[in-house]
């Protein structure tokens, strides 16, 4: 993509309304535009990041055996009346009436609708386990939308829902999502720690919030430092092997970890003092087993091996991709701007032409640009007439992992400069080897 043709509205000044670093940097880097309270448009650079985050989420959901669907954002109130949640949900739910005076709502979550899909088609235990997910916009009329896309009213959520014959099956389904989440956040360059969460009237211990540590987090968290070095399951984890998956979950739930809501002072004092980590955290995912809470009132049952009808045992599993885009920035930035991990970067490389209009600079840049694109690299080519200083500042601000700097002096020596955004390290590379230096994606 040529920067001269790209909508990248960079802000030089810090926007006053932004309280936290990710919100500031997302506005300054032209990723998002606020449209109203807690409502944002995703501009081209931001949209690329959001898509890359979603892609990782999707790959890991699929790997763990979940199947992608897409449900509407606007729902009929009828299903919610059936489950008994229509009145309970309160003011966070945006309630709408259509032209026929039918009660509708903008979905804050989808348990009811997915349960309705399930009961329409699945009748036998032989069709279980089943896990259906979608990545769809949600609306919650948050009391205090703030911190940009971190806590907005309209936000993107991946929500998965598992259906099993009994608790044992539901627990195995829960464990698969637990492990999928460890992999998902790690692939985005994040260290997410699973923390016991409140299960309310459901009871049991099958509810975890996945929290990343960041000074701007909304909750206070307490955890054992061992979490920082626990091995994250690789691609080869066998999601068909319940015992293997359960083993990973036990390892990742053994050390102490809790948010302030669940914090237990007695258990905390048993953690050796030098292993105690108190910090702020951002919730990026939440998994929850709730048994027959919806399947019973909504009569979603299957025939079991015993010939009897059983209400299915369910769980739900959320991740916020739009919040993640901000959370990744909270975890990875410096004074000059964002530092994208390669896996979610909007482009791989910023190609900086220091002297646009100079025939040699233009020619070499054109060649490098074409070569990198042919090898599957995503390149943002700065072919604008800005001065070099401004170009460097933009490249640092938007945080692409690599910068290739092309200027007349280098060209005279047959080389260009390559800078790593994260480390600041620079190397000179002979012009003919640039494409090879980056290899295929
Ligand atoms: P929170 O405690 O932060 O309000 P929640 O418990 O309401 O979160 P869930 O209902 O479990 O969240 O939603 C699943 C995921 O959706 C969360 O882990 C988070 O990543 C994301 N999410 C929830 N609310 C918002 C919001 N207002 N803005 C952006 N992302 C959100
Ligand atoms: Mg909430």
mmCIF file of C-alpha atoms in Angstrom, residues 130-318:
data_model
loop_
_atom_site.group_PDB
_atom_site.id
_atom_site.type_symbol
_atom_site.label_atom_id
_atom_site.label_comp_id
_atom_site.label_asym_id
_atom_site.label_seq_id
_atom_site.Cartn_x
_atom_site.Cartn_y
_atom_site.Cartn_z
ATOM 1 C CA UNK A 130 -20.787 -29.380 19.988
ATOM 2 C CA UNK A 131 -19.244 -25.933 20.254
ATOM 3 C CA UNK A 132 -20.545 -23.052 18.132
ATOM 4 C CA UNK A 133 -18.958 -19.616 18.053
ATOM 5 C CA UNK A 134 -19.247 -16.362 16.216
ATOM 6 C CA UNK A 135 -17.369 -13.087 16.054
ATOM 7 C CA UNK A 136 -19.975 -10.362 16.098
ATOM 8 C CA UNK A 137 -20.594 -6.834 17.370
ATOM 9 C CA UNK A 138 -22.239 -6.518 20.747
ATOM 10 C CA UNK A 139 -23.855 -3.551 22.401
ATOM 11 C CA UNK A 140 -23.829 -2.960 26.137
ATOM 12 C CA UNK A 141 -24.937 0.368 27.477
ATOM 13 C CA UNK A 142 -21.994 0.570 29.885
ATOM 14 C CA UNK A 143 -22.437 3.054 32.752
ATOM 15 C CA UNK A 144 -18.992 4.455 32.093
ATOM 16 C CA UNK A 145 -17.673 3.793 28.611
ATOM 17 C CA UNK A 146 -14.033 4.834 28.699
ATOM 18 C CA UNK A 147 -10.474 4.183 27.604
ATOM 19 C CA UNK A 148 -11.438 4.115 23.917
ATOM 20 C CA UNK A 149 -12.135 0.649 22.568
ATOM 21 C CA UNK A 150 -11.068 -0.884 25.872
ATOM 22 C CA UNK A 151 -14.510 -0.305 27.378
ATOM 23 C CA UNK A 152 -16.858 0.810 24.666
ATOM 24 C CA UNK A 153 -20.593 0.363 24.247
ATOM 25 C CA UNK A 154 -20.404 -1.269 20.836
ATOM 26 C CA UNK A 155 -17.565 -3.776 20.704
ATOM 27 C CA UNK A 156 -16.521 -6.928 18.920
ATOM 28 C CA UNK A 157 -16.749 -10.210 20.765
ATOM 29 C CA UNK A 158 -15.901 -13.770 19.968
ATOM 30 C CA UNK A 159 -18.405 -15.802 21.892
ATOM 31 C CA UNK A 160 -18.398 -19.585 21.840
ATOM 32 C CA UNK A 161 -21.000 -21.868 23.384
ATOM 33 C CA UNK A 162 -20.493 -25.522 24.235
ATOM 34 C CA UNK A 163 -23.183 -28.201 24.504
ATOM 35 C CA UNK A 164 -22.616 -31.518 26.239
ATOM 36 C CA UNK A 165 -24.629 -34.418 27.596
ATOM 37 C CA UNK A 166 -23.409 -34.079 31.169
ATOM 38 C CA UNK A 167 -21.060 -32.256 33.512
ATOM 39 C CA UNK A 168 -18.074 -34.467 32.632
ATOM 40 C CA UNK A 169 -18.464 -33.605 28.958
ATOM 41 C CA UNK A 170 -18.990 -29.929 29.740
ATOM 42 C CA UNK A 171 -15.843 -29.882 31.828
ATOM 43 C CA UNK A 172 -13.800 -31.367 28.975
ATOM 44 C CA UNK A 173 -15.283 -28.708 26.652
ATOM 45 C CA UNK A 174 -14.325 -26.031 29.188
ATOM 46 C CA UNK A 175 -10.783 -27.349 29.346
ATOM 47 C CA UNK A 176 -10.417 -27.259 25.565
ATOM 48 C CA UNK A 177 -11.382 -23.577 25.519
ATOM 49 C CA UNK A 178 -9.045 -22.896 28.443
ATOM 50 C CA UNK A 179 -6.112 -24.307 26.474
ATOM 51 C CA UNK A 180 -7.210 -22.598 23.251
ATOM 52 C CA UNK A 181 -7.164 -19.291 25.159
ATOM 53 C CA UNK A 182 -3.633 -19.825 26.427
ATOM 54 C CA UNK A 183 -2.488 -20.318 22.851
ATOM 55 C CA UNK A 184 -4.559 -17.449 21.458
ATOM 56 C CA UNK A 185 -3.163 -14.748 23.748
ATOM 57 C CA UNK A 186 0.395 -16.051 23.526
ATOM 58 C CA UNK A 187 0.271 -15.850 19.748
ATOM 59 C CA UNK A 188 -0.594 -12.160 20.108
ATOM 60 C CA UNK A 189 2.514 -11.593 22.193
ATOM 61 C CA UNK A 190 0.540 -11.378 25.440
ATOM 62 C CA UNK A 191 1.036 -13.092 28.748
ATOM 63 C CA UNK A 192 -2.521 -13.802 29.886
ATOM 64 C CA UNK A 193 -3.040 -15.302 33.306
ATOM 65 C CA UNK A 194 -6.169 -17.357 34.004
ATOM 66 C CA UNK A 195 -7.724 -16.208 37.274
ATOM 67 C CA UNK A 196 -10.565 -17.817 39.179
ATOM 68 C CA UNK A 197 -13.745 -15.820 38.636
ATOM 69 C CA UNK A 198 -17.013 -15.656 40.487
ATOM 70 C CA UNK A 199 -19.454 -18.404 39.502
ATOM 71 C CA UNK A 200 -22.414 -16.829 41.334
ATOM 72 C CA UNK A 201 -25.413 -19.096 41.854
ATOM 73 C CA UNK A 202 -23.987 -21.706 39.425
ATOM 74 C CA UNK A 203 -21.241 -22.595 41.885
ATOM 75 C CA UNK A 204 -18.215 -24.781 41.204
ATOM 76 C CA UNK A 205 -14.813 -23.672 40.012
ATOM 77 C CA UNK A 206 -15.360 -23.529 36.271
ATOM 78 C CA UNK A 207 -15.055 -19.828 35.592
ATOM 79 C CA UNK A 208 -11.825 -18.069 34.683
ATOM 80 C CA UNK A 209 -10.995 -14.607 33.528
ATOM 81 C CA UNK A 210 -7.899 -14.292 31.362
ATOM 82 C CA UNK A 211 -6.059 -11.222 32.525
ATOM 83 C CA UNK A 212 -3.050 -9.444 31.143
ATOM 84 C CA UNK A 213 -0.946 -7.373 33.465
ATOM 85 C CA UNK A 214 -0.850 -3.649 32.656
ATOM 86 C CA UNK A 215 -0.626 -0.612 34.889
ATOM 87 C CA UNK A 216 -3.787 0.848 33.336
ATOM 88 C CA UNK A 217 -5.891 -2.263 34.029
ATOM 89 C CA UNK A 218 -9.248 -1.777 35.692
ATOM 90 C CA UNK A 219 -8.919 -4.527 38.279
ATOM 91 C CA UNK A 220 -6.343 -5.239 40.938
ATOM 92 C CA UNK A 221 -4.911 -8.738 40.646
ATOM 93 C CA UNK A 222 -2.857 -11.037 42.856
ATOM 94 C CA UNK A 223 -0.869 -13.897 41.412
ATOM 95 C CA UNK A 224 2.032 -16.247 41.924
ATOM 96 C CA UNK A 225 5.118 -15.308 39.920
ATOM 97 C CA UNK A 226 5.380 -18.902 38.652
ATOM 98 C CA UNK A 227 2.774 -17.989 36.040
ATOM 99 C CA UNK A 228 5.326 -15.879 34.254
ATOM 100 C CA UNK A 229 7.375 -18.953 33.297
ATOM 101 C CA UNK A 230 4.745 -21.639 32.752
ATOM 102 C CA UNK A 231 5.125 -23.346 29.349
ATOM 103 C CA UNK A 232 2.358 -22.517 26.875
ATOM 104 C CA UNK A 233 0.936 -25.510 24.969
ATOM 105 C CA UNK A 234 2.232 -25.825 21.400
ATOM 106 C CA UNK A 235 0.403 -26.377 18.129
ATOM 107 C CA UNK A 236 0.622 -30.105 18.612
ATOM 108 C CA UNK A 237 -1.684 -30.252 21.633
ATOM 109 C CA UNK A 238 -4.166 -33.046 21.014
ATOM 110 C CA UNK A 239 -7.617 -31.562 21.603
ATOM 111 C CA UNK A 240 -9.087 -35.041 21.155
ATOM 112 C CA UNK A 241 -7.278 -36.218 24.283
ATOM 113 C CA UNK A 242 -9.285 -35.094 27.335
ATOM 114 C CA UNK A 243 -6.631 -36.246 29.809
ATOM 115 C CA UNK A 244 -3.850 -34.355 28.068
ATOM 116 C CA UNK A 245 -5.931 -31.176 27.931
ATOM 117 C CA UNK A 246 -7.006 -31.535 31.576
ATOM 118 C CA UNK A 247 -3.330 -31.936 32.514
ATOM 119 C CA UNK A 248 -2.500 -28.567 30.988
ATOM 120 C CA UNK A 249 -5.417 -26.953 32.809
ATOM 121 C CA UNK A 250 -4.283 -28.370 36.173
ATOM 122 C CA UNK A 251 -0.820 -27.025 35.636
ATOM 123 C CA UNK A 252 -2.216 -23.588 34.786
ATOM 124 C CA UNK A 253 -4.625 -23.472 37.707
ATOM 125 C CA UNK A 254 -2.266 -24.719 40.425
ATOM 126 C CA UNK A 255 -0.493 -21.455 41.364
ATOM 127 C CA UNK A 256 -2.505 -18.767 43.130
ATOM 128 C CA UNK A 257 -4.197 -16.148 40.926
ATOM 129 C CA UNK A 258 -7.226 -13.995 41.682
ATOM 130 C CA UNK A 259 -8.759 -10.649 40.890
ATOM 131 C CA UNK A 260 -9.747 -8.414 43.799
ATOM 132 C CA UNK A 261 -13.309 -9.784 43.654
ATOM 133 C CA UNK A 262 -12.139 -13.332 44.360
ATOM 134 C CA UNK A 263 -9.041 -12.556 46.410
ATOM 135 C CA UNK A 264 -8.533 -14.756 49.454
ATOM 136 C CA UNK A 265 -6.131 -13.258 51.995
ATOM 137 C CA UNK A 266 -5.520 -16.562 53.791
ATOM 138 C CA UNK A 267 -4.502 -18.388 50.612
ATOM 139 C CA UNK A 268 -2.382 -15.379 49.607
ATOM 140 C CA UNK A 269 -0.307 -15.522 52.780
ATOM 141 C CA UNK A 270 0.609 -19.096 51.881
ATOM 142 C CA UNK A 271 2.343 -17.857 48.710
ATOM 143 C CA UNK A 272 6.030 -17.207 49.553
ATOM 144 C CA UNK A 273 6.559 -13.464 49.879
ATOM 145 C CA UNK A 274 9.115 -13.214 47.065
ATOM 146 C CA UNK A 275 6.679 -14.995 44.734
ATOM 147 C CA UNK A 276 3.783 -12.602 45.283
ATOM 148 C CA UNK A 277 2.870 -10.337 42.414
ATOM 149 C CA UNK A 278 0.280 -7.629 42.942
ATOM 150 C CA UNK A 279 -0.568 -5.690 39.810
ATOM 151 C CA UNK A 280 -3.295 -4.145 37.701
ATOM 152 C CA UNK A 281 -4.913 -6.288 35.037
ATOM 153 C CA UNK A 282 -7.046 -6.086 31.895
ATOM 154 C CA UNK A 283 -9.610 -8.813 31.278
ATOM 155 C CA UNK A 284 -9.279 -10.008 27.699
ATOM 156 C CA UNK A 285 -11.283 -13.216 27.932
ATOM 157 C CA UNK A 286 -13.727 -14.997 30.177
ATOM 158 C CA UNK A 287 -14.799 -18.636 30.173
ATOM 159 C CA UNK A 288 -17.745 -19.877 32.160
ATOM 160 C CA UNK A 289 -19.585 -23.118 32.794
ATOM 161 C CA UNK A 290 -23.266 -22.611 33.563
ATOM 162 C CA UNK A 291 -24.768 -26.080 33.176
ATOM 163 C CA UNK A 292 -28.485 -26.119 32.407
ATOM 164 C CA UNK A 293 -29.199 -22.460 33.195
ATOM 165 C CA UNK A 294 -30.559 -21.835 29.670
ATOM 166 C CA UNK A 295 -31.175 -25.352 28.381
ATOM 167 C CA UNK A 296 -33.755 -26.030 31.105
ATOM 168 C CA UNK A 297 -36.057 -23.021 30.656
ATOM 169 C CA UNK A 298 -35.565 -23.180 26.878
ATOM 170 C CA UNK A 299 -36.050 -26.967 26.765
ATOM 171 C CA UNK A 300 -32.863 -27.815 24.900
ATOM 172 C CA UNK A 301 -32.420 -31.512 25.497
ATOM 173 C CA UNK A 302 -30.993 -34.580 23.799
ATOM 174 C CA UNK A 303 -31.773 -38.258 24.106
ATOM 175 C CA UNK A 304 -28.997 -39.894 26.101
ATOM 176 C CA UNK A 305 -27.559 -43.413 25.795
ATOM 177 C CA UNK A 306 -30.098 -44.389 28.489
ATOM 178 C CA UNK A 307 -32.998 -43.411 26.202
ATOM 179 C CA UNK A 308 -33.954 -40.542 28.552
ATOM 180 C CA UNK A 309 -34.104 -36.827 27.715
ATOM 181 C CA UNK A 310 -31.304 -34.748 29.239
ATOM 182 C CA UNK A 311 -31.064 -30.974 29.348
ATOM 183 C CA UNK A 312 -27.671 -30.182 27.828
ATOM 184 C CA UNK A 313 -24.862 -28.865 29.985
ATOM 185 C CA UNK A 314 -23.469 -25.638 28.590
ATOM 186 C CA UNK A 315 -20.637 -23.149 28.855
ATOM 187 C CA UNK A 316 -19.811 -19.838 27.219
ATOM 188 C CA UNK A 317 -16.440 -18.464 26.245
ATOM 189 C CA UNK A 318 -15.819 -14.823 25.383
#
